[in-house]
Coordinates of C-alpha atoms in Angstrom, one line a residue:
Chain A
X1 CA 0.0 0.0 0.0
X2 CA 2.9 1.9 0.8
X3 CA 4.4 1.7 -2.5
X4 CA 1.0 2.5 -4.6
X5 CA 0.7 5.3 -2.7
X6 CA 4.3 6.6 -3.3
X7 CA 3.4 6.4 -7.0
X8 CA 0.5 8.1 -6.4
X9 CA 2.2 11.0 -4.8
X10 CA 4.7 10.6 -8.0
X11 CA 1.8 10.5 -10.3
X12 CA 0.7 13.6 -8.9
X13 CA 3.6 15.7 -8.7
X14 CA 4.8 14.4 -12.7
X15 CA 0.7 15.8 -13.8
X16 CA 1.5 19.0 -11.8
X17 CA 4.9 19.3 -13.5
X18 CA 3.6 18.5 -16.9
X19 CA 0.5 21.5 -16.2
X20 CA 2.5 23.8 -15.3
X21 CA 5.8 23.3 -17.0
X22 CA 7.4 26.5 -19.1
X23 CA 8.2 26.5 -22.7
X24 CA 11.7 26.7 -23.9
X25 CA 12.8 29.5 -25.8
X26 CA 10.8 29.7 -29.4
X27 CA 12.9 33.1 -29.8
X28 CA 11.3 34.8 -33.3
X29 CA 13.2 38.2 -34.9
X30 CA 14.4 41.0 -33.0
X31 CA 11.9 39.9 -29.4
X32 CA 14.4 39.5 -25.9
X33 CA 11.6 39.2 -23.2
X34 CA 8.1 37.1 -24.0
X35 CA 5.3 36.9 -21.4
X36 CA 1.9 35.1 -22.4
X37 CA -0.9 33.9 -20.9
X38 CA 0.4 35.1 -17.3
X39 CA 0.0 38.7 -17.9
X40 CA -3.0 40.8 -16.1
X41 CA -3.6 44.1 -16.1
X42 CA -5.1 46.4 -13.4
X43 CA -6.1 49.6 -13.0
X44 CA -7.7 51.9 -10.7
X45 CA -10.9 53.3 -12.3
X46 CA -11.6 51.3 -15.3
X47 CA -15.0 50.0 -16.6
X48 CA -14.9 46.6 -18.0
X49 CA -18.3 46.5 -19.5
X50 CA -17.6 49.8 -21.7
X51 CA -13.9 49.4 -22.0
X52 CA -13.5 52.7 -20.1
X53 CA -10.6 54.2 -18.2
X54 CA -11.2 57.2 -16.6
X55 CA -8.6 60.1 -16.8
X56 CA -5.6 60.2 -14.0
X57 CA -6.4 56.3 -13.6
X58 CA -3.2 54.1 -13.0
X59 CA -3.0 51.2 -14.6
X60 CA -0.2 48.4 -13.9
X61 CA 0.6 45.1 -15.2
X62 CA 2.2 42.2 -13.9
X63 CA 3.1 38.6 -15.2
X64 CA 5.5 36.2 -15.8
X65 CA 8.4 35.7 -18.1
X66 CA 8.2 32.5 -20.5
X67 CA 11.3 33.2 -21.6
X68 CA 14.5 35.6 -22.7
X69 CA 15.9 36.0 -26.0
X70 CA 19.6 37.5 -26.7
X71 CA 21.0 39.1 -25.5
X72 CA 19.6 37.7 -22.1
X73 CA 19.2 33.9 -23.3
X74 CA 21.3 33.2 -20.2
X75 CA 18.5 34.3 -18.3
X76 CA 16.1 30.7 -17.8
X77 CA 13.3 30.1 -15.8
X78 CA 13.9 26.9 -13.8
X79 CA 11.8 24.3 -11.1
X80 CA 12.6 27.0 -8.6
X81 CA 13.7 30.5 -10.4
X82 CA 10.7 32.5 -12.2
X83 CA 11.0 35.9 -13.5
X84 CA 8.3 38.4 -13.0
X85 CA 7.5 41.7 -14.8
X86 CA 6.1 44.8 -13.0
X87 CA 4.9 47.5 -15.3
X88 CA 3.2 50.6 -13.2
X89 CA 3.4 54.3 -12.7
X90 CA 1.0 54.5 -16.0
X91 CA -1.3 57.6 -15.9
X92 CA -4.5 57.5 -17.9
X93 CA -5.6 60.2 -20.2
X94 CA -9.0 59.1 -20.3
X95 CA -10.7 56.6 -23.1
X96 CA -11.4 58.0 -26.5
X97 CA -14.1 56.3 -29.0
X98 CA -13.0 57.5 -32.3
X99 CA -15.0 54.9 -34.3
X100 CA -18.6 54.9 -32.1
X101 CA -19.3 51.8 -30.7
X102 CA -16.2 49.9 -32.5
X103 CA -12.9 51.3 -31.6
X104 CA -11.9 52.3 -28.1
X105 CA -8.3 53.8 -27.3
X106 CA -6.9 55.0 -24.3
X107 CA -3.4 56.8 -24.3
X108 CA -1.3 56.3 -21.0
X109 CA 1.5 58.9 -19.9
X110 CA 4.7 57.8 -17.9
X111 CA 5.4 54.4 -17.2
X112 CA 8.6 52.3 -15.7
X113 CA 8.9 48.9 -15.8
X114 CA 11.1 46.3 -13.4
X115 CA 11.8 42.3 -14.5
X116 CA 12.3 40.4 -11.0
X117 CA 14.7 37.6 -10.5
X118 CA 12.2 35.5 -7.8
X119 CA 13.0 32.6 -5.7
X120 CA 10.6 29.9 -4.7
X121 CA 8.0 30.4 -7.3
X122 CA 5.1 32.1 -5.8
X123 CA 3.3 34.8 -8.4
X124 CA 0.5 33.9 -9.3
X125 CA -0.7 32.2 -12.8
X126 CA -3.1 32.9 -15.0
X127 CA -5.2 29.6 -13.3
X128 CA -4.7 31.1 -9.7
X129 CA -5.1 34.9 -10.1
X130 CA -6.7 36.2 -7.2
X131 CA -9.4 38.6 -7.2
X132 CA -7.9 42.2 -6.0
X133 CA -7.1 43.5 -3.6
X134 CA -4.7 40.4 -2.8
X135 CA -1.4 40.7 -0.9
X136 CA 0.0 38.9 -3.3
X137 CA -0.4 41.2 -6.0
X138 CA 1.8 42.8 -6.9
X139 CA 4.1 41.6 -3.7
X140 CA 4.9 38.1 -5.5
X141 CA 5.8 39.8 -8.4
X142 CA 8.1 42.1 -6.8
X143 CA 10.1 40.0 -4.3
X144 CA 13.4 39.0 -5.9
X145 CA 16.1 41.1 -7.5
X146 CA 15.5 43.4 -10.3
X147 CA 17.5 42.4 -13.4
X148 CA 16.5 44.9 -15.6
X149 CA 14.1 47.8 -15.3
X150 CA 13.6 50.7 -17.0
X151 CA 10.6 53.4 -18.2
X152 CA 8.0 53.7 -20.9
X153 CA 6.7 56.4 -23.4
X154 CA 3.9 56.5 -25.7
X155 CA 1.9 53.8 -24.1
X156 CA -1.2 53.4 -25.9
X157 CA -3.8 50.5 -25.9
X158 CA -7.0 50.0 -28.7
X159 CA -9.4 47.6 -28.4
X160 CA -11.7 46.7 -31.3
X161 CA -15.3 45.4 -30.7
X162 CA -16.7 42.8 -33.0
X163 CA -20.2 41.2 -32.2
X164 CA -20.1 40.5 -28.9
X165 CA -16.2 39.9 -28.4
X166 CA -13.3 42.2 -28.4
X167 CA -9.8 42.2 -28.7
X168 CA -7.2 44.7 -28.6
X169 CA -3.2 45.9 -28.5
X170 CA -0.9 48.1 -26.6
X171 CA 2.5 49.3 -27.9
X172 CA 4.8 51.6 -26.2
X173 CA 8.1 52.8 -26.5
X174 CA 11.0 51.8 -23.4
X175 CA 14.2 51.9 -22.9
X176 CA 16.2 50.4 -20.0
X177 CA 17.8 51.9 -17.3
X178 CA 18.8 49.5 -14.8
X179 CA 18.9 45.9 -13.3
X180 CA 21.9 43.5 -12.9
X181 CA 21.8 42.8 -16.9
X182 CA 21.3 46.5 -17.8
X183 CA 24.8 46.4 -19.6
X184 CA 24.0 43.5 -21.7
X185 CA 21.1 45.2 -23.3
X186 CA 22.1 48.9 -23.1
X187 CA 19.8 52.2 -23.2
X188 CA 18.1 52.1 -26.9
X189 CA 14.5 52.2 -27.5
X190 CA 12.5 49.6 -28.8
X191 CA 9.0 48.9 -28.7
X192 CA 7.6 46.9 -26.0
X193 CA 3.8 45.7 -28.1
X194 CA 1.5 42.9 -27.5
X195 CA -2.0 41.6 -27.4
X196 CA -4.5 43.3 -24.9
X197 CA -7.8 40.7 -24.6
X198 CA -10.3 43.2 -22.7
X199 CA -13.1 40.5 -22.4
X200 CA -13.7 39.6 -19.0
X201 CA -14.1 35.8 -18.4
X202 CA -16.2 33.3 -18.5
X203 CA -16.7 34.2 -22.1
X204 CA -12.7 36.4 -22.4
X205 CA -9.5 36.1 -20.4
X206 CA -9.7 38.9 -18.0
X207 CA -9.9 37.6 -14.6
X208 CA -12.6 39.7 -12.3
X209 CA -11.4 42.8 -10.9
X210 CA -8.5 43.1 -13.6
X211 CA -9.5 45.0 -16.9
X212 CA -7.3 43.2 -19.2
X213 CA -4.9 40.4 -20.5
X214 CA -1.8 41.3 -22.1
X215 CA 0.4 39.0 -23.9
X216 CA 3.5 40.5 -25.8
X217 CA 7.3 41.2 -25.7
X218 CA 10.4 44.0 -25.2
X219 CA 12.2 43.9 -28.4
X220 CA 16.3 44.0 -28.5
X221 CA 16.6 47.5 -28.8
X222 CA 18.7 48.5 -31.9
X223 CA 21.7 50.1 -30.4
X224 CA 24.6 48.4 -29.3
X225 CA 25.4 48.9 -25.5
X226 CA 27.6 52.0 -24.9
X227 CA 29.6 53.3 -21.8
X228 CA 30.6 56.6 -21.2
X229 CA 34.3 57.2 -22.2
X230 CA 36.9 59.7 -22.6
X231 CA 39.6 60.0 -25.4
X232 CA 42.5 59.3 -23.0
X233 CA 40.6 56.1 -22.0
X234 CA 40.5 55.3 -25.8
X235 CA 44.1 56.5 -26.4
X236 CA 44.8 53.6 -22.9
X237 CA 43.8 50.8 -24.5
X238 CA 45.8 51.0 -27.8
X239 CA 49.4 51.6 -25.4
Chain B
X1 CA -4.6 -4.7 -5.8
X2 CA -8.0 -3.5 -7.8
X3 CA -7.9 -0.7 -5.4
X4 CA -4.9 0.1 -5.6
X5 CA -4.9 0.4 -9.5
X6 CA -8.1 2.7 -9.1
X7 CA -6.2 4.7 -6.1
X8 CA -3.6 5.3 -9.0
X9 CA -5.7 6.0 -11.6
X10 CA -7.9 8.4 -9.5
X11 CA -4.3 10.0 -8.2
X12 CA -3.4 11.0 -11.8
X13 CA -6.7 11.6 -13.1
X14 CA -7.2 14.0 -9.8
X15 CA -3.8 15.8 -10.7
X16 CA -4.8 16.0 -14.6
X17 CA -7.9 17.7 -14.2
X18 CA -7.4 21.0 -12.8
X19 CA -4.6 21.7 -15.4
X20 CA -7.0 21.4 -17.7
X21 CA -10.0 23.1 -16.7
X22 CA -7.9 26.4 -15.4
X23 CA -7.0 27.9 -18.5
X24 CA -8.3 29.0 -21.8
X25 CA -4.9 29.6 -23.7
X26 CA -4.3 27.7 -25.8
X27 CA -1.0 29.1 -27.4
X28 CA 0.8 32.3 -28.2
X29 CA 3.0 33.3 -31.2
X30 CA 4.8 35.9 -32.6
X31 CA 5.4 36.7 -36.4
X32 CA 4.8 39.4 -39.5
X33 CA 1.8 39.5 -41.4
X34 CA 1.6 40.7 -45.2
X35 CA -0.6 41.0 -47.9
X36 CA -1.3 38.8 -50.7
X37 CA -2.8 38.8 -52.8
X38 CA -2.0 42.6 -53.2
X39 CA -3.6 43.9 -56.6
X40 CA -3.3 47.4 -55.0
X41 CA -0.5 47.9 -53.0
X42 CA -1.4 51.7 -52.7
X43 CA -4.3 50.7 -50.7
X44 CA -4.0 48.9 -47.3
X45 CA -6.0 46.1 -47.8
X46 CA -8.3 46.9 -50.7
X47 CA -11.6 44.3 -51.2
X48 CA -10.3 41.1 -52.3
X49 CA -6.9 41.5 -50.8
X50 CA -5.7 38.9 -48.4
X51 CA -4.3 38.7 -44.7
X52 CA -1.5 36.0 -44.4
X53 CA 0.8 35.9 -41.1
X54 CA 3.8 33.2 -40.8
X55 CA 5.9 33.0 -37.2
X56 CA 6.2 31.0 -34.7
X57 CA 4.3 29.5 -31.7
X58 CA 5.9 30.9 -28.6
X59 CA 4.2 29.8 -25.4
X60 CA 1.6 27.2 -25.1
X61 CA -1.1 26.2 -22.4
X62 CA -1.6 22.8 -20.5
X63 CA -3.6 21.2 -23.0
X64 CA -0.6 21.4 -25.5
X65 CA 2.4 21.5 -23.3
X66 CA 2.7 17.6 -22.5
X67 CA 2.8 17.2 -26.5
X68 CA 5.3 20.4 -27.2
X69 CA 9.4 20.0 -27.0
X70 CA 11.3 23.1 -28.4
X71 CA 14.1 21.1 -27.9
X72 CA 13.5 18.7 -30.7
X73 CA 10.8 20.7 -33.0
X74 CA 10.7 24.5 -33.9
X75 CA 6.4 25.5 -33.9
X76 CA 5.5 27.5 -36.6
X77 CA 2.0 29.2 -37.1
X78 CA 0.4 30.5 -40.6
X79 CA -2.8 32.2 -40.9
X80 CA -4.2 32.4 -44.2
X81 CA -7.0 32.1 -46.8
X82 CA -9.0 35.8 -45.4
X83 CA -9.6 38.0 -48.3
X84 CA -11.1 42.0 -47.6
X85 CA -14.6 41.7 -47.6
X86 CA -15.3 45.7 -46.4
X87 CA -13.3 48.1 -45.6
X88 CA -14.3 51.4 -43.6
X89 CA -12.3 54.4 -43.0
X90 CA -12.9 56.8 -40.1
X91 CA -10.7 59.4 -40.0
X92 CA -7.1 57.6 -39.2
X93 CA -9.0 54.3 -38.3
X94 CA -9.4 51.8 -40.9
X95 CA -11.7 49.0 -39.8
X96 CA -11.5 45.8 -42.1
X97 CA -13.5 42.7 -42.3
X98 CA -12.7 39.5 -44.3
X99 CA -14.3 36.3 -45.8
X100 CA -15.2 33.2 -43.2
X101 CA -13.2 29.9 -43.7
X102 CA -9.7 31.5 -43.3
X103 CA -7.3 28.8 -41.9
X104 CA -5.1 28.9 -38.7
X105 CA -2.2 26.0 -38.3
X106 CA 0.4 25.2 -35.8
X107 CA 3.5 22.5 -37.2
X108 CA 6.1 20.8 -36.0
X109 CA 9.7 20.8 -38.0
X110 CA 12.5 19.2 -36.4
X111 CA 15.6 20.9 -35.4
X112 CA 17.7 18.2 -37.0
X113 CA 17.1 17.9 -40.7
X114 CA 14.0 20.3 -40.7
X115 CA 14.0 23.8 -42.3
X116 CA 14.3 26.8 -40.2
X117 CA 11.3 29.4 -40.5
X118 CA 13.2 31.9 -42.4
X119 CA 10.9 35.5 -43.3
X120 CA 12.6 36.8 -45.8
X121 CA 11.3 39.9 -47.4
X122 CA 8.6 40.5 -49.6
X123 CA 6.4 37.9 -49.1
X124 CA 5.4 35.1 -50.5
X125 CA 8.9 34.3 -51.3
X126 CA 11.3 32.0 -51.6
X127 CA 11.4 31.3 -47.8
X128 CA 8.1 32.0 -47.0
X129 CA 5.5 31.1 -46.0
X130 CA 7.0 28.1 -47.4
X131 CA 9.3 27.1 -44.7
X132 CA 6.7 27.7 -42.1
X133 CA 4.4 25.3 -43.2
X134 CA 7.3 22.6 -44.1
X135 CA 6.5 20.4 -40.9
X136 CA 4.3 18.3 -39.8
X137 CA 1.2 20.2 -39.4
X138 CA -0.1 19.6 -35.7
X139 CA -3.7 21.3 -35.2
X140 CA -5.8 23.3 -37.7
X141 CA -8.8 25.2 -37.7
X142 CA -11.6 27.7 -39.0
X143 CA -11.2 31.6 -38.7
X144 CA -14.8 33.7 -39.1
X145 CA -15.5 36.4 -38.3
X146 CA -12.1 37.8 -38.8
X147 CA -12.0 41.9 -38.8
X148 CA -8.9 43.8 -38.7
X149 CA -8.8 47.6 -37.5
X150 CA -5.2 49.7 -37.7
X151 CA -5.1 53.3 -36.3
X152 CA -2.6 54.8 -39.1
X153 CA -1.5 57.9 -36.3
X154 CA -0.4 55.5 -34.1
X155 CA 0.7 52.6 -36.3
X156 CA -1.0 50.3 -33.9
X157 CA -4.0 47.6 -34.6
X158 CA -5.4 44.3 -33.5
X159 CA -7.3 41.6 -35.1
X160 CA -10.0 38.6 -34.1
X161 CA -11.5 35.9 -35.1
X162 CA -13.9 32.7 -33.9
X163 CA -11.4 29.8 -34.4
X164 CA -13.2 26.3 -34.6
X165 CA -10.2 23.4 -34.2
X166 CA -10.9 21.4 -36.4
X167 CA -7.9 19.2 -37.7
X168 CA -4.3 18.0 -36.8
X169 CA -3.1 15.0 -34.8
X170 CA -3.4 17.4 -31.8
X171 CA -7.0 18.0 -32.5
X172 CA -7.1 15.0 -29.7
X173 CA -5.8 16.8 -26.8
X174 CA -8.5 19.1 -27.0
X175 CA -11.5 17.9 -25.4
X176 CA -14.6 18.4 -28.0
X177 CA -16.5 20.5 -26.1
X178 CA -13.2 22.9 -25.9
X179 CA -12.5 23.6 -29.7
X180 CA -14.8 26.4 -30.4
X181 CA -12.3 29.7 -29.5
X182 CA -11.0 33.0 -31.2
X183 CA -7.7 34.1 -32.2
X184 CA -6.5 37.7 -31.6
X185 CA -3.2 39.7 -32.2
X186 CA -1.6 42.7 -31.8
X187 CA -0.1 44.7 -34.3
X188 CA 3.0 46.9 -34.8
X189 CA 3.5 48.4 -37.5
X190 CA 6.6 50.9 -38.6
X191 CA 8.7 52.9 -37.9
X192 CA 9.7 49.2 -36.2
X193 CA 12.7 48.4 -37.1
X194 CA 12.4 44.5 -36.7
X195 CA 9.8 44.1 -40.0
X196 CA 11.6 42.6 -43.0
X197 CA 10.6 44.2 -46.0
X198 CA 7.6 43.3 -47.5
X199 CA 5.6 42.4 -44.2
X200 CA 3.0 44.9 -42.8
X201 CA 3.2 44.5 -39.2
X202 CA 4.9 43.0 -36.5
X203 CA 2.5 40.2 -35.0
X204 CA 2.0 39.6 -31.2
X205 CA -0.9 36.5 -30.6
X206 CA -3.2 33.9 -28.7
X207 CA -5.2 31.2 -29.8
X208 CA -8.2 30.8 -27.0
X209 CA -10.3 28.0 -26.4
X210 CA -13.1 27.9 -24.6
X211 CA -13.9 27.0 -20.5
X212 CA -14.7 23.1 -20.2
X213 CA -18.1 24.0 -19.2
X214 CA -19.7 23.5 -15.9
X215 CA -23.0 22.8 -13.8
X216 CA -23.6 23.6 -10.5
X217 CA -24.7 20.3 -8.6
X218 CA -25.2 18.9 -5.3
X219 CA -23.5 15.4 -3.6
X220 CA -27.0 13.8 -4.1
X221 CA -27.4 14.6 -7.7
X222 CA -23.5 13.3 -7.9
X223 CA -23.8 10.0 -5.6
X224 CA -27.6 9.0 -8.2
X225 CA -24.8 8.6 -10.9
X226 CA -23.2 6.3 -9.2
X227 CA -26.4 4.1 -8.3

């Protein structure tokens, strides 16, 4: 009896492992950091039902890395290491509806955004959101070491109606400014973009009391990494 | 020793179910979309034009990820066969819909001895979407419903659809009541300095499925099952 239930236990545990297991890197052109279906958004007065944010509301994200691309492929989410994105600081300037009843966009100024080194797992998935407030959001998000961070510009989300579904985008513009890896990817701007689902579930992918589900990616940005230097630093290296 | 084979199968089944009941997602990808065909390349998506995207599956959700190895296969994703059914302009919006019956697929090409997805630029091409549809095609299904809208100030859209699963040897991971869905994408369009030449957009997307439905019931109605 012993035994079968040893295999039970191992049974269980290999299901659990299999559910819940990360994929490796799929890297495509020019992305570095991919998050997916463990993304949420939040903000603090937004109506779901009319896709509404209201203006000087804050909105924040936060999720969980799938994977890193170059120049942070070294970066890899493991049994017991996650990475965890933090986006927040994002001030509202109020939903427009330039195409009645269709097309609703929402512009968003500032913006800075932190990836967490975090050790055990404990953020939350998209299976095990909880409904906010929670003390876990954005705290397990936010609880290891930041290995990159830096701020947005131009954020901007637009969400399209169609029958009785919607679906939707956000793009922005970031560059880094900090975190333990900042000098492997430098201070260029490149877009950080994605999918924004804005249809609450059962029938979307919002969970209740979020307003929307991003998926999407940082891009490499396009400049090389530079350091500050002087001419007689130059002029050291070549004597 | 009966019960102990139906303590273990109960065990696993226990530990299976959850995974699969959680979570809609069914997978994400990234990619470029283009037009073709293009008769009027002046106009974005003139009637009749189509929408094709190639890339690659990036993430996918506990229905798939028993089934999925990167280390073995690269996953590549091409949308296709939606043609420009209307098209409506409102100021720098441009809202498009498209024909039913377009076609979403996921494949599998090996590492070793399969083709890399290559983009290439101006599309279709050489390299595409030929080597993106070069493996072993894994799960297929309907797009309807499929409207596009792109707001030209900001270079920034989206697109939907309904996506029925409908084919693929990995149509049997998805329970039937689970293959009605949508896809949806975000789109990036220039200045963006990662878009080959040729392609529209950079392509940011999910396929859903839906909920395994459920009843609210009672340990009676559940124990006269069992009777």
């Amino acid at each position: 009896m012993k035994k079968s239930f040893g295999v039970a236990v191992a049974l269980t545990l290999l299901a659990g492992g299999i559910a819940s297991n990360a994929m490796a890197a799929n890297c495509d052109s020019g992305e570095m950091i991919r998050f997916a279906q463990n993304g949420f958004a939040y903000e603090t007065n937004y109506n779901i039902s009319t896709y509404t944010s209201t203006v000087g509301s804050q909105l924040s994200i936060v999720g969980i890395v799938d994977y890193f691309c170059t120049p942070l492929a070294s970066l890899v989410p493991d049994a017991t290491k996650e990475y965890t994105l933090y986006v927040t600081g994002l001030t509202s300037q109020g939903t427009q509806n330039p195409v009645p009843g269709i097309v609703y966009t929402c512009a968003y100024t500032g913006g800075t955004w932190e990836i967490h080194e975090g050790s055990p797992k404990n953020a939350p998935t998209a299976a095990s959101m909880p409904p906010l407030p929670d003390p876990t959001v954005p705290a397990n998000f936010i609880d290891g070491p930041i290995v990159l961070s830096g701020t947005l510009a131009n954020f901007s989300t637009q969400i399209t109606k169609s029958g009785t579904s919607a679906s939707g985008s956000f793009r922005a513009d970031y560059v880094a400014t900090g975190g333990t890896y900042f000098s492997q990817v430098g201070g260029g701007q490149a877009l950080f973009q994605g999918v924004w689902c804005p249809t609450p579930k059962p029938s979307g992918c919002v969970p209740a009391t979020y307003s929307a589900h991003p998926d999407g990616k940082w891009d490499v940005p396009p400049t090389t990494p530079t350091l500050p230097s002087t001419w007689g630093t130059v002029k050291m290296l070549y004597r | 020793m009966k019960r102990k084979a139906l303590l273990l199968v109960f065990t696993a089944v226990l530990a299976l179910a959850p995974a699969a009941r959680a979570n809609e997602f069914l997978l994400g990808f990234t990619g470029f979309d283009y037009q073709f065909p293009n008769a009027n390349p002046s106009v974005y998506y003139d009637l009749g034009e189509g929408y094709n995207l190639v890339g690659f599956v990036t993430s996918v959700g506990p229905l798939l990820d028993p089934y999925v190895d990167t280390s073995v296969n690269e996953y590549t994703i091409n949308i296709t066969n939606l043609f420009a059914t209307n098209r409506t302009a409102f100021g720098s919006f441009l809202v498009v819909d498209f024909s039913n019956n377009g076609r979403g697929t996921y494949y599998a090409d090996p590492l070793s001895g399969g083709t890399p997805g290559t983009y290439g630029i101006n599309p279709p091409n050489a390299t595409s979407p030929s080597t993106f549809t070069d493996g072993s095609m894994r799960l297929t299904g309907d797009i309807d419903g499929f409207r596009l809208t792109f707001d030209f100030s900001t270079n920034q859209g989206n697109f939907s659809g309904t996506m029925t699963q409908d084919g693929g040897p990995d149509l049997i991971y998805i329970p039937p009541g689970q293959r009605g869905g949508w896809t949806l994408g975000g789109l990036a369009g220039r200045p963006n300095g990662t878009i080959p030449n040729g392609y529209d957009n950079q392509v940011s997307g999910e396929c859903q499925v839906l909920e395994t439905p459920t009843t609210h019931t009672s340990w009676g109605a559940v124990k006269s099952l069992y009777r």
